[in-house]
PDB file of C-alpha atoms (C1' of nucleotides) in Angstrom:
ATOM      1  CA  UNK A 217       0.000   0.000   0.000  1.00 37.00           C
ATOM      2  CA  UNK A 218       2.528   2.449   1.158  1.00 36.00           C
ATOM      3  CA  UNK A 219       4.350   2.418  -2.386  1.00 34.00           C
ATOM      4  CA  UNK A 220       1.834   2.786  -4.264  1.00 32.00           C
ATOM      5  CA  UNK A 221       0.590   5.768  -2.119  1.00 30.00           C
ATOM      6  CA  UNK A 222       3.672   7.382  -0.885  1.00 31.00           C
ATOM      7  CA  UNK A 223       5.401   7.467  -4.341  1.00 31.00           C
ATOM      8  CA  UNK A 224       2.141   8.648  -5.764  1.00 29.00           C
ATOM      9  CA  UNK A 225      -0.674  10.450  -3.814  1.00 28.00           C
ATOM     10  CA  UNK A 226       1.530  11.425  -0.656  1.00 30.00           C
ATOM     11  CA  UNK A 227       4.767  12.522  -2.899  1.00 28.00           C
ATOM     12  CA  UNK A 228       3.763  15.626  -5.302  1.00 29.00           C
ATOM     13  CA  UNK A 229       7.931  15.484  -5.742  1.00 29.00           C
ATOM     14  CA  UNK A 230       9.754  12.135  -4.476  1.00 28.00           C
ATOM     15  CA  UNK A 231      13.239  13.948  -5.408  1.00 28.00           C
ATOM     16  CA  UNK A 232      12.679  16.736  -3.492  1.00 31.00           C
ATOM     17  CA  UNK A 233      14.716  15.183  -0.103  1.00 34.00           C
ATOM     18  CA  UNK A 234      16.886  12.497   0.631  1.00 34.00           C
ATOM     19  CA  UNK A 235      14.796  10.100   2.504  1.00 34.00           C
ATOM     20  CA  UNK A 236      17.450   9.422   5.032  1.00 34.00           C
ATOM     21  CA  UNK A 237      17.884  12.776   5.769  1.00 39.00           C
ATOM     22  CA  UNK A 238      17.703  13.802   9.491  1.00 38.00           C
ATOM     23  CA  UNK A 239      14.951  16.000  11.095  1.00 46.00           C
ATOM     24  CA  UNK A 240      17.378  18.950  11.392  1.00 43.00           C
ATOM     25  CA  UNK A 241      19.003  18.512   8.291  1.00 43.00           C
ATOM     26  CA  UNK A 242      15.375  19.050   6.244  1.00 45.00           C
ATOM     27  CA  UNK A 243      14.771  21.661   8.727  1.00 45.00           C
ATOM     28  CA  UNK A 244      18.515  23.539   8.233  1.00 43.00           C
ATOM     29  CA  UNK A 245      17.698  23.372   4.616  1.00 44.00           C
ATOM     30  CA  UNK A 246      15.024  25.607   3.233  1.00 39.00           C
ATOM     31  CA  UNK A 247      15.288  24.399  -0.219  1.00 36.00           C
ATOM     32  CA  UNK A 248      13.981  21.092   1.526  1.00 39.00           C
ATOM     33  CA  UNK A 249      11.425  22.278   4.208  1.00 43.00           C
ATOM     34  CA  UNK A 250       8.270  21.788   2.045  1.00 45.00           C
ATOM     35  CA  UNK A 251       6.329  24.764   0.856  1.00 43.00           C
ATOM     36  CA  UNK A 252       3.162  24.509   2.748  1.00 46.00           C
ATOM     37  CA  UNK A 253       0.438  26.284   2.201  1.00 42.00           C
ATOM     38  CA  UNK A 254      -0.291  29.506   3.892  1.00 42.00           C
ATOM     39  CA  UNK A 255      -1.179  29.583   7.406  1.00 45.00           C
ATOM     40  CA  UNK A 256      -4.708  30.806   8.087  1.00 42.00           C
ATOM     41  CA  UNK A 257      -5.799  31.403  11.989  1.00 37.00           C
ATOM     42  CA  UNK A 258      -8.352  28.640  12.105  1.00 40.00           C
ATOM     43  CA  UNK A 259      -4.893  26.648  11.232  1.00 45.00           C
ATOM     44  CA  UNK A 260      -3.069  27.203  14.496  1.00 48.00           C
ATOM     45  CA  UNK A 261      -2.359  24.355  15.736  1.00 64.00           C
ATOM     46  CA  UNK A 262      -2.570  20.645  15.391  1.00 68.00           C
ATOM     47  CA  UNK A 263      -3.451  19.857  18.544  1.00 70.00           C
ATOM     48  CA  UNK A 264      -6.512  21.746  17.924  1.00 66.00           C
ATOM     49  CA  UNK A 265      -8.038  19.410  14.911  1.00 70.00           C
ATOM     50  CA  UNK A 266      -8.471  16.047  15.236  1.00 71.00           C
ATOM     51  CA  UNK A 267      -5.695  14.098  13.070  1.00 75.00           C
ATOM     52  CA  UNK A 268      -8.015  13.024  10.416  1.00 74.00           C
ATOM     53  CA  UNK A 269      -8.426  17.299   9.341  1.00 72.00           C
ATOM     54  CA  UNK A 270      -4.513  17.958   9.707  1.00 72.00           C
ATOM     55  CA  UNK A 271      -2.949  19.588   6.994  1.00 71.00           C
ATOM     56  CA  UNK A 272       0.318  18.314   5.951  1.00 72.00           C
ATOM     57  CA  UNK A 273       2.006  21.148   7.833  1.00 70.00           C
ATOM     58  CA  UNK A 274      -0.160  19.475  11.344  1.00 72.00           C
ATOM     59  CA  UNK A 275       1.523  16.501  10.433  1.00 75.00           C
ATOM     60  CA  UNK A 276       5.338  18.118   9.891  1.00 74.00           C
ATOM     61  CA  UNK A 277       4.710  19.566  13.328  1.00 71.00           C
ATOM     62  CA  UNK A 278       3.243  16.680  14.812  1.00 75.00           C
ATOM     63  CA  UNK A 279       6.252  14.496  13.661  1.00 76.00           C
ATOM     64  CA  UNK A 280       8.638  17.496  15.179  1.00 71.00           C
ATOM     65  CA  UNK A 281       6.668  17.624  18.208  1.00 71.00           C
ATOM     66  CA  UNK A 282       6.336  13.733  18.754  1.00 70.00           C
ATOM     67  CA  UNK A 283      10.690  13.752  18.003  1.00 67.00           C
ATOM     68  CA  UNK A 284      10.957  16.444  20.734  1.00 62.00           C
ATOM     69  CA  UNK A 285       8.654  14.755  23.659  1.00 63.00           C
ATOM     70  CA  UNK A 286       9.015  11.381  23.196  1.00 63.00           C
ATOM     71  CA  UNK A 287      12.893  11.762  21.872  1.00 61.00           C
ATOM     72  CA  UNK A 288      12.174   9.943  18.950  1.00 64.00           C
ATOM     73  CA  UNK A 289      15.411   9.346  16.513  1.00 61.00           C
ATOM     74  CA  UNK A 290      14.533  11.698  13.650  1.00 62.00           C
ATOM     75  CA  UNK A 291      16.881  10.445  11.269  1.00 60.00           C
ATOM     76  CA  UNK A 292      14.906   7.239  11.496  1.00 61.00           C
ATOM     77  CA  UNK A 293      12.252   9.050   9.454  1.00 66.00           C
ATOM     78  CA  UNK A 294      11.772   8.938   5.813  1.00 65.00           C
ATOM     79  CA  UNK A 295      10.561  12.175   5.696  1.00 63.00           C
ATOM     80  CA  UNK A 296       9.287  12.159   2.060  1.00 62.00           C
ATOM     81  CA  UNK A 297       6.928   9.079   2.729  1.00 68.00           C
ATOM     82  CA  UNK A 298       5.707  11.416   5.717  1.00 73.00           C
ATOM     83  CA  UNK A 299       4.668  14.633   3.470  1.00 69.00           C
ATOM     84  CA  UNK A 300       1.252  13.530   3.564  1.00 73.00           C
ATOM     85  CA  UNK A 301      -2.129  14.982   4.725  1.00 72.00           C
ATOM     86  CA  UNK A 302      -3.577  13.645   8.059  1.00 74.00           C
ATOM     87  CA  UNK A 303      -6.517  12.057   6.166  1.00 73.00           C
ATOM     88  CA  UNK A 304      -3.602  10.083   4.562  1.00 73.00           C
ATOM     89  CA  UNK A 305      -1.797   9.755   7.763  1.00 76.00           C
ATOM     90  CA  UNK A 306      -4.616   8.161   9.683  1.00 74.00           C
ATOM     91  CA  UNK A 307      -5.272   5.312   6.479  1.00 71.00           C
ATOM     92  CA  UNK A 308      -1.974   4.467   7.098  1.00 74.00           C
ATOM     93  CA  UNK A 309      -1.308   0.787   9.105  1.00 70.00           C
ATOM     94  CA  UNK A 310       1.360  -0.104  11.330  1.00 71.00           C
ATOM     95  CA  UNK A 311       3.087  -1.656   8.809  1.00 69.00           C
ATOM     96  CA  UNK A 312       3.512   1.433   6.750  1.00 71.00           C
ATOM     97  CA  UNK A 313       4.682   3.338  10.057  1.00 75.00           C
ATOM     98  CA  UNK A 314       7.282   0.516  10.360  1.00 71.00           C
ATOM     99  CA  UNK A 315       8.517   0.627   6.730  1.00 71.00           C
ATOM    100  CA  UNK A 316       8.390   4.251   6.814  1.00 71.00           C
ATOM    101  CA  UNK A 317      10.255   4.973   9.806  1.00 72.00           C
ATOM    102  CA  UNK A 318      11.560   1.709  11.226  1.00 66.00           C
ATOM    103  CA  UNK A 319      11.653   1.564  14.904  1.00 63.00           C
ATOM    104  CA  UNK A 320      10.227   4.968  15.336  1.00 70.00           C
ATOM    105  CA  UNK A 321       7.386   4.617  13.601  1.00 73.00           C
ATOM    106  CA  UNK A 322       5.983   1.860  15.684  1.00 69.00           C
ATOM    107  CA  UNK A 323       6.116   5.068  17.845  1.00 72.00           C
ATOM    108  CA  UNK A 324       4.649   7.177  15.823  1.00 78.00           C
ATOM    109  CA  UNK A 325       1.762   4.968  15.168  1.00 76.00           C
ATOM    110  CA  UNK A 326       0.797   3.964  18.308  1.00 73.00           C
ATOM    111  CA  UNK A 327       0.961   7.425  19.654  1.00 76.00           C
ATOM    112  CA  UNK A 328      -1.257   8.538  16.723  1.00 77.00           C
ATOM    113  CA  UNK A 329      -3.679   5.708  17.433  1.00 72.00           C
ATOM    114  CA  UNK A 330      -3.876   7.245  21.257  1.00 69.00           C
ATOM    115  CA  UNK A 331      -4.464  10.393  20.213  1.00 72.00           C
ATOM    116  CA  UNK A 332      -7.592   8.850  18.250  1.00 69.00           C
ATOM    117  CA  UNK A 333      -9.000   7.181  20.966  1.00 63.00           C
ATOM    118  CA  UNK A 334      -8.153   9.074  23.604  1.00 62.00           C
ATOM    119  CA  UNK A 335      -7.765  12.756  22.699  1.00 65.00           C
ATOM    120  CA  UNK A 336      -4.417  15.107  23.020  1.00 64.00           C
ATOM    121  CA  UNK A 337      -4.530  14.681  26.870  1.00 57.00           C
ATOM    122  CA  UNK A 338      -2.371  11.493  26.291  1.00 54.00           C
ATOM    123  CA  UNK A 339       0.373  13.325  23.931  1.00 59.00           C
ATOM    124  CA  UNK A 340       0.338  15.712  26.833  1.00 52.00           C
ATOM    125  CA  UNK A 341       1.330  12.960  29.691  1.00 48.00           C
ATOM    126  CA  UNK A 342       4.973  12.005  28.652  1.00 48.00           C
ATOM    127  CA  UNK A 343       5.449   9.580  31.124  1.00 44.00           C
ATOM    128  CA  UNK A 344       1.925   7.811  30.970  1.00 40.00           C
ATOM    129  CA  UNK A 345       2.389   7.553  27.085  1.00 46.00           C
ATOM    130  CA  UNK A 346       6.075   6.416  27.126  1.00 48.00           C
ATOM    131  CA  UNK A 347       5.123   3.878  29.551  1.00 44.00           C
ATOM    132  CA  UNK A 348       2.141   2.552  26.880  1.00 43.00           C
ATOM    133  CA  UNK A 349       4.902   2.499  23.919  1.00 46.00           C
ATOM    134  CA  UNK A 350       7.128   0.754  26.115  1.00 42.00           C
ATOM    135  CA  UNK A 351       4.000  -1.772  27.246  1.00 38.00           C
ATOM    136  CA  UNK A 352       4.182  -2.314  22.807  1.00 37.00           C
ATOM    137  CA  UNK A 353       7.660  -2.108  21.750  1.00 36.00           C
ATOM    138  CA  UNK A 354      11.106  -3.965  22.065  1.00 33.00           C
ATOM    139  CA  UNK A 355      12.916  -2.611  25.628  1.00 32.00           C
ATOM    140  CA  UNK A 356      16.087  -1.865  23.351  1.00 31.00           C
ATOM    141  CA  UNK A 357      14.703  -0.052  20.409  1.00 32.00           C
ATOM    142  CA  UNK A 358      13.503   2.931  22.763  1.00 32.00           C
ATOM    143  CA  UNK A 359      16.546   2.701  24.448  1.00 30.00           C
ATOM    144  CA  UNK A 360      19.064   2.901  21.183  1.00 31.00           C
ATOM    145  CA  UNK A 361      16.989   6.077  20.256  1.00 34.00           C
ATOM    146  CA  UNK A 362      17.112   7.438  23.696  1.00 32.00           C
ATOM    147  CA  UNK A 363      20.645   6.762  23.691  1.00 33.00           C
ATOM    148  CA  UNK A 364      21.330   8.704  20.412  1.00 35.00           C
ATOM    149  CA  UNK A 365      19.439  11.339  21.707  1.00 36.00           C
ATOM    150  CA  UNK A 366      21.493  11.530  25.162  1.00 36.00           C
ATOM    151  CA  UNK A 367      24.744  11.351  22.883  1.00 36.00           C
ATOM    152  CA  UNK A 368      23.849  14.282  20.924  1.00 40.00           C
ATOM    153  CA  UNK A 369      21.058  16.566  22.745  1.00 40.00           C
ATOM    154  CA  UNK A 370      21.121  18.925  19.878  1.00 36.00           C
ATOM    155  CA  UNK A 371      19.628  15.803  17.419  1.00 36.00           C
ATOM    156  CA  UNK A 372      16.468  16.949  17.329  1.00 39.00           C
ATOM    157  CA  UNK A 373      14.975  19.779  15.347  1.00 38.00           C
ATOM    158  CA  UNK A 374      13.773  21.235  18.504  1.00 38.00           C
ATOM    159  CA  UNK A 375      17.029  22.176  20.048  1.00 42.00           C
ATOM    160  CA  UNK A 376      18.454  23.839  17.259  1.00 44.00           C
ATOM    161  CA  UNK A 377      15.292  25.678  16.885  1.00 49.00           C
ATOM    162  CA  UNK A 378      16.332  27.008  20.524  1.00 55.00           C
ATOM    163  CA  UNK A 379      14.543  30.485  21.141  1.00 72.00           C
ATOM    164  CA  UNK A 380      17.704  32.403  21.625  1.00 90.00           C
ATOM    165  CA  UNK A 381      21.283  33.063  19.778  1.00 94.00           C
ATOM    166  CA  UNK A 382      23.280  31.355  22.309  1.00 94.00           C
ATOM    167  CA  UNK A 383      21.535  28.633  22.970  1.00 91.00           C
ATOM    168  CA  UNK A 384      21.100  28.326  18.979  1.00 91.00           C
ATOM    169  CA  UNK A 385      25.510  28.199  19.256  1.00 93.00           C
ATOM    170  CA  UNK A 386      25.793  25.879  21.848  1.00 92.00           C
ATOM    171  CA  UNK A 387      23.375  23.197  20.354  1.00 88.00           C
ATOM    172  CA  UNK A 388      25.662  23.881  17.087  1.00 90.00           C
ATOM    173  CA  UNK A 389      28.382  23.236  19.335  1.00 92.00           C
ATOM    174  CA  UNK A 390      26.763  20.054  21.094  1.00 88.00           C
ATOM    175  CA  UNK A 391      26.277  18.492  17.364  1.00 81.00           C
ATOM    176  CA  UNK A 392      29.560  18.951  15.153  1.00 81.00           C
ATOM    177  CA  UNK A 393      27.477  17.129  12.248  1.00 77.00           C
ATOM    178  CA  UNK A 394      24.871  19.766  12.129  1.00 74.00           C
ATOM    179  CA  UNK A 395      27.210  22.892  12.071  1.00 83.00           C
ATOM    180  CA  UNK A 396      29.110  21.999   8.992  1.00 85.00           C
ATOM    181  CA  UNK A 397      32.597  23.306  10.441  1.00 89.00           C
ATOM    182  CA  UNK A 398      30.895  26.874  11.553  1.00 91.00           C
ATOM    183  CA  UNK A 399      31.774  26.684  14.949  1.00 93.00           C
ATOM    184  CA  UNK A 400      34.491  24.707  16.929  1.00 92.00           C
ATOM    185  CA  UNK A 401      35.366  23.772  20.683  1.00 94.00           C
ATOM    186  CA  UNK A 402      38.521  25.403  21.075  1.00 93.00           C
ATOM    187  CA  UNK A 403      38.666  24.431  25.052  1.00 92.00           C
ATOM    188  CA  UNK A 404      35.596  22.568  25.861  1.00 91.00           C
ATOM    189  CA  UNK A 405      36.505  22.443  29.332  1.00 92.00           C
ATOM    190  CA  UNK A 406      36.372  26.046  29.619  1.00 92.00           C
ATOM    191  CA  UNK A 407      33.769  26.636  27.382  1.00 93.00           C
ATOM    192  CA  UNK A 408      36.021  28.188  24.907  1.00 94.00           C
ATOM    193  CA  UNK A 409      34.828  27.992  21.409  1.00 94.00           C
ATOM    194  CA  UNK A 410      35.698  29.597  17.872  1.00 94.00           C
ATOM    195  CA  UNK A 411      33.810  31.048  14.909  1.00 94.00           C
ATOM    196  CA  UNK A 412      35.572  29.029  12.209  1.00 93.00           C
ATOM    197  CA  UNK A 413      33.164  30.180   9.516  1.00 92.00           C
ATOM    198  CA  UNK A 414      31.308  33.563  10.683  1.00 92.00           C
ATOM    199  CA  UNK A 415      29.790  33.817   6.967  1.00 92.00           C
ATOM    200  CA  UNK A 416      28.098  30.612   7.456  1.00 91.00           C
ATOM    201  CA  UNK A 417      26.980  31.085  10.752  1.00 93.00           C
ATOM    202  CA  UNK A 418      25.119  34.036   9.906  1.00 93.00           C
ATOM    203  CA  UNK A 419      23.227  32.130   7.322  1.00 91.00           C
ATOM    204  CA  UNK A 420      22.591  29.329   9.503  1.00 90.00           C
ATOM    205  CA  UNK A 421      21.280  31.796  12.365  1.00 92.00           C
ATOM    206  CA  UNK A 422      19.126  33.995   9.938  1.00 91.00           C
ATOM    207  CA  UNK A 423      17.769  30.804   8.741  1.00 88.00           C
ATOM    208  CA  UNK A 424      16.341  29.952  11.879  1.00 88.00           C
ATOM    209  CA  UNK A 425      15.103  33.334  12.164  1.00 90.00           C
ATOM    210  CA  UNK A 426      13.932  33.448   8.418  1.00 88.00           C
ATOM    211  CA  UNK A 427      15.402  36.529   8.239  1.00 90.00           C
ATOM    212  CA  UNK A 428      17.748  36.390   5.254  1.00 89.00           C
ATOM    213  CA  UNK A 429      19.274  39.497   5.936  1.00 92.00           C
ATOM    214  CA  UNK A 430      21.394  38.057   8.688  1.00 93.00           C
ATOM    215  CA  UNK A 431      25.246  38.775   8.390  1.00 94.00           C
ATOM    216  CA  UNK A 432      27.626  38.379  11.174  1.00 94.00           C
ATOM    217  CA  UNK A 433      28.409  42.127  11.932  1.00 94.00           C
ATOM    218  CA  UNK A 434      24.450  41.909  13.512  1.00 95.00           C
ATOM    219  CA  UNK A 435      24.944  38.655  15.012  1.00 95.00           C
ATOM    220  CA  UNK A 436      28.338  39.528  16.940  1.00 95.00           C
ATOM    221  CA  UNK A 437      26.161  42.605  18.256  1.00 94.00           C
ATOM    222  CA  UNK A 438      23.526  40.501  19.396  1.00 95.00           C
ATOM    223  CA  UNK A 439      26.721  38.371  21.189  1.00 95.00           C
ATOM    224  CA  UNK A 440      28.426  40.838  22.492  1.00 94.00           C
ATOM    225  CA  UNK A 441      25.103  41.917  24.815  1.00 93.00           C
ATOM    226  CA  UNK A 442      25.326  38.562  26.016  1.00 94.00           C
ATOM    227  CA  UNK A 443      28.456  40.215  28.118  1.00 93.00           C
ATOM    228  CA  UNK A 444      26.861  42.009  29.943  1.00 91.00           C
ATOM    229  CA  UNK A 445      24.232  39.516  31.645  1.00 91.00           C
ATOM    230  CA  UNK A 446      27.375  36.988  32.169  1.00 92.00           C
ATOM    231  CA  UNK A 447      26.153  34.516  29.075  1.00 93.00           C
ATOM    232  CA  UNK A 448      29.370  35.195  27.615  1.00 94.00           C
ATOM    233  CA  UNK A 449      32.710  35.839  28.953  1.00 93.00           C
ATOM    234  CA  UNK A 450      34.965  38.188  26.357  1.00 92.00           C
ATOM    235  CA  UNK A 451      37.857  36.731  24.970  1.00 91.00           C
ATOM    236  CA  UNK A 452      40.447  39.223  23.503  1.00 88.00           C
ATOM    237  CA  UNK A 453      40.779  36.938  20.181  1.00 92.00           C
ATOM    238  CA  UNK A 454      39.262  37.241  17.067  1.00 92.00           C
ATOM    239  CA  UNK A 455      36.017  35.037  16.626  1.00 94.00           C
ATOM    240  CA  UNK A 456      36.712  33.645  19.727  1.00 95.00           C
ATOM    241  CA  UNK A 457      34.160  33.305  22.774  1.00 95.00           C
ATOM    242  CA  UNK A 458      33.507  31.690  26.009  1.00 95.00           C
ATOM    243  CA  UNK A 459      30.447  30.664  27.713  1.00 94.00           C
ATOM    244  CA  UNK A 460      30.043  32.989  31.113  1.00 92.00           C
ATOM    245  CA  UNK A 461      28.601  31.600  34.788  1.00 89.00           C
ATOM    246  CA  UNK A 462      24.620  32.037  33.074  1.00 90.00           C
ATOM    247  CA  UNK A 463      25.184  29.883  30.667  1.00 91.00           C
ATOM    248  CA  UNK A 464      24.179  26.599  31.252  1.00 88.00           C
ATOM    249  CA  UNK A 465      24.251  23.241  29.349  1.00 87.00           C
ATOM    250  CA  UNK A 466      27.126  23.124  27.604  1.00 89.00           C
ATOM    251  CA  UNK A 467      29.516  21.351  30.192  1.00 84.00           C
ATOM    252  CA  UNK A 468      30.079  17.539  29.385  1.00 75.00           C
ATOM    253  CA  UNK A 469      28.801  16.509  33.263  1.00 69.00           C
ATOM    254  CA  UNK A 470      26.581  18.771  34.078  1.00 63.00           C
ATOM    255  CA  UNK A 471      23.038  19.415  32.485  1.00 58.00           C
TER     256      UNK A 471
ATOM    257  C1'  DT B 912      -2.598  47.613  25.800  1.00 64.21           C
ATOM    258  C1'  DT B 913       1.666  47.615  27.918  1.00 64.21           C
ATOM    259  C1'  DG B 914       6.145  46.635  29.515  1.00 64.21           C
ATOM    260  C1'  DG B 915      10.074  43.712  29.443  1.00 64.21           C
ATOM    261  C1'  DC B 916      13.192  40.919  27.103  1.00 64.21           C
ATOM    262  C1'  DC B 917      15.908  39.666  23.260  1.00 64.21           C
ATOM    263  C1'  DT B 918      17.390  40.672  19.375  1.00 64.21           C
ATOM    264  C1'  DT B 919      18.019  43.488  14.847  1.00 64.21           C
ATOM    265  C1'  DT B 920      19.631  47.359  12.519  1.00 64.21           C
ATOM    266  C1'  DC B 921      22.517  51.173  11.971  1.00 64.21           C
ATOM    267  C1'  DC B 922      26.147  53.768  13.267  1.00 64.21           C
ATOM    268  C1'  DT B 923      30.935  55.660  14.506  1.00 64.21           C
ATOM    269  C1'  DG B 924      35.212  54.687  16.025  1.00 64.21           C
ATOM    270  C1'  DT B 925      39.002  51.351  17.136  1.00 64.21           C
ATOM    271  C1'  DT B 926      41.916  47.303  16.637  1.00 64.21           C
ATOM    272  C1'  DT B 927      44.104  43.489  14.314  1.00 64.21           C
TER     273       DT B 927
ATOM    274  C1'  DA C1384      42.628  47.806   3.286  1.00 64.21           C
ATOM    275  C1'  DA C1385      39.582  44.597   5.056  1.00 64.21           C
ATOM    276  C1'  DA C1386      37.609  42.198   8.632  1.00 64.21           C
ATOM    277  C1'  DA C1387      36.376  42.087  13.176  1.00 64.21           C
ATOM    278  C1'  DC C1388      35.492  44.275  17.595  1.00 64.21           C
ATOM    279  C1'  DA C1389      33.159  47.653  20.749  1.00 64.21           C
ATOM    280  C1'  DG C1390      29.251  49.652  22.272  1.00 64.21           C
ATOM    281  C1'  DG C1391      25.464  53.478  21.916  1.00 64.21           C
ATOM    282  C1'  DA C1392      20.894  54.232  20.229  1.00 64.21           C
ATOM    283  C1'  DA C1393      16.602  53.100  18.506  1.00 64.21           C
ATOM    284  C1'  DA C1394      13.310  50.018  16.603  1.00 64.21           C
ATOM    285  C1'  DG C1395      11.108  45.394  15.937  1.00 64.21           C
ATOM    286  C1'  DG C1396       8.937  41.185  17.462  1.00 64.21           C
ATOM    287  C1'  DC C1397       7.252  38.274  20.775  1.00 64.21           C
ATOM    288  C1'  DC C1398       5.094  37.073  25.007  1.00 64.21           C
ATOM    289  C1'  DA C1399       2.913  37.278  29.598  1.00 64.21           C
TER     290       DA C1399
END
DNA sequence: TTGGCCTTTCCTGTTT
DNA sequence: AAAACAGGAAAGGCCA
């Protein structure tokens, strides 16, 4: 069913991702994010329509939102076979959760059925629902992808999509892969770390603000008023900074 | 509606 | 000379 469907109905363009692309990696990439249509504001939210009426952009922000709560491994996701409406979403079986996104879709699909039957107050209680997947699924698959999670906090979209600048640099700095070479420990100990590719990092930063007019002159301003409320400590080096006694999270051992 | 916070934008001057 | 730094000032956007 699914490849008849998902290379048909569900894909308008099959090329336009790589279906083992990660959740942050679509996101990072605007090219990739798919053009939905415009928001209206009876199209707020998806936890305000039952799944059947979601629009494909409820179901991109359900899949973000179920990655983000339930730390699900987003690269796990084919992403393509997931641009689908939630009519679509909700004729879907188990079996085309599991051949769609392995391990995680098991996930996916039983916390879609619960949201069916018993409304968004499950989605809402992380620890009942992750104790029902757990009741379904293999001990050790949850685990691996809680694992990869652990390993690399930043993994999932909703990290990176952190609310401000610095936090935006130290996920970057937390996940190597997803920086491509922008920024670099320089003493992770101290908290030490270098703007390798300031260009880039503007890009990436007015990216997540969709604000394409980004450069790094504006975004060093916005880092340098991070001295003042202890953020950042100043470093009398050239696109080098360090993270000050408010700054929390980026230490190996501590959270 | 308002006030606070966090940028964003622009600017001038300085340093590397 | 160019890139980066420093920091003032004002405006924008978001949220409680």
């Amino acid at each position: 069913m699914l490849d008849s469907v998902a290379h048909s109905t569900f894909l308008p363009s099959t090329s336009f991702c790589d279906p083992l692309m990660s959740w942050t990696d679509l996101f990072s990439h605007e090219e990739y994010y798919p053009a939905f249509e415009p928001q209206t504001a009876c199209d707020a939210s998806w936890a305000s329509v039952p799944p059947e009426h979601w629009t494909r952009r409820h179901v991109w922000e359900w899949l973000q939102a179920c990655c983000d709560q339930y730390r699900l491994d987003p690269s796990c996701l084919s992403l393509c076979h997931l641009n689908v409406s939630g009519l679509q979403l909700c004729s879907m079986t188990r079996e085309d959760f599991l051949e769609t996104a392995g391990v995680s879709g098991e996930h996916l699909y039983l916390i879609l059925q619960s949201i069916r039957t018993q409304g968004y107050s499950f989605f809402n209680d992380t620890e009942e629902t992750k104790a029902t997947i757990k009741d379904y699924t293999e001990p050790g698959c949850l685990r691996a992808s809680v694992t990869k999670s652990q390993a690399c906090p930043s993994h999932s979209r909703a990290s990176l999509q952190s609310s401000h600048l610095w936090e935006f640099v130290r996920d970057l700095l937390l996940c190597p892969e997803e920086n491509g070479g922008a920024l670099e420990w320089e003493d992770r100990q101290q908290g030490v770390f270098r703007v390798v590719k300031s260009d880039a990092l503007a890009r990436m930063w007015g990216r997540r603000k969709k604000n394409d007019r980004m450069t790094y002159e504006k975004l060093s301003r916005a880092l340098r008023y991070y001295y003042k409320t202890g953020i950042l400590e100043r470093v009398d080096r050239r696109l080098v900074y360090k993270f000050g006694r408010n700054a929390h999270g980026w230490q190996e051992d501590k959270p």
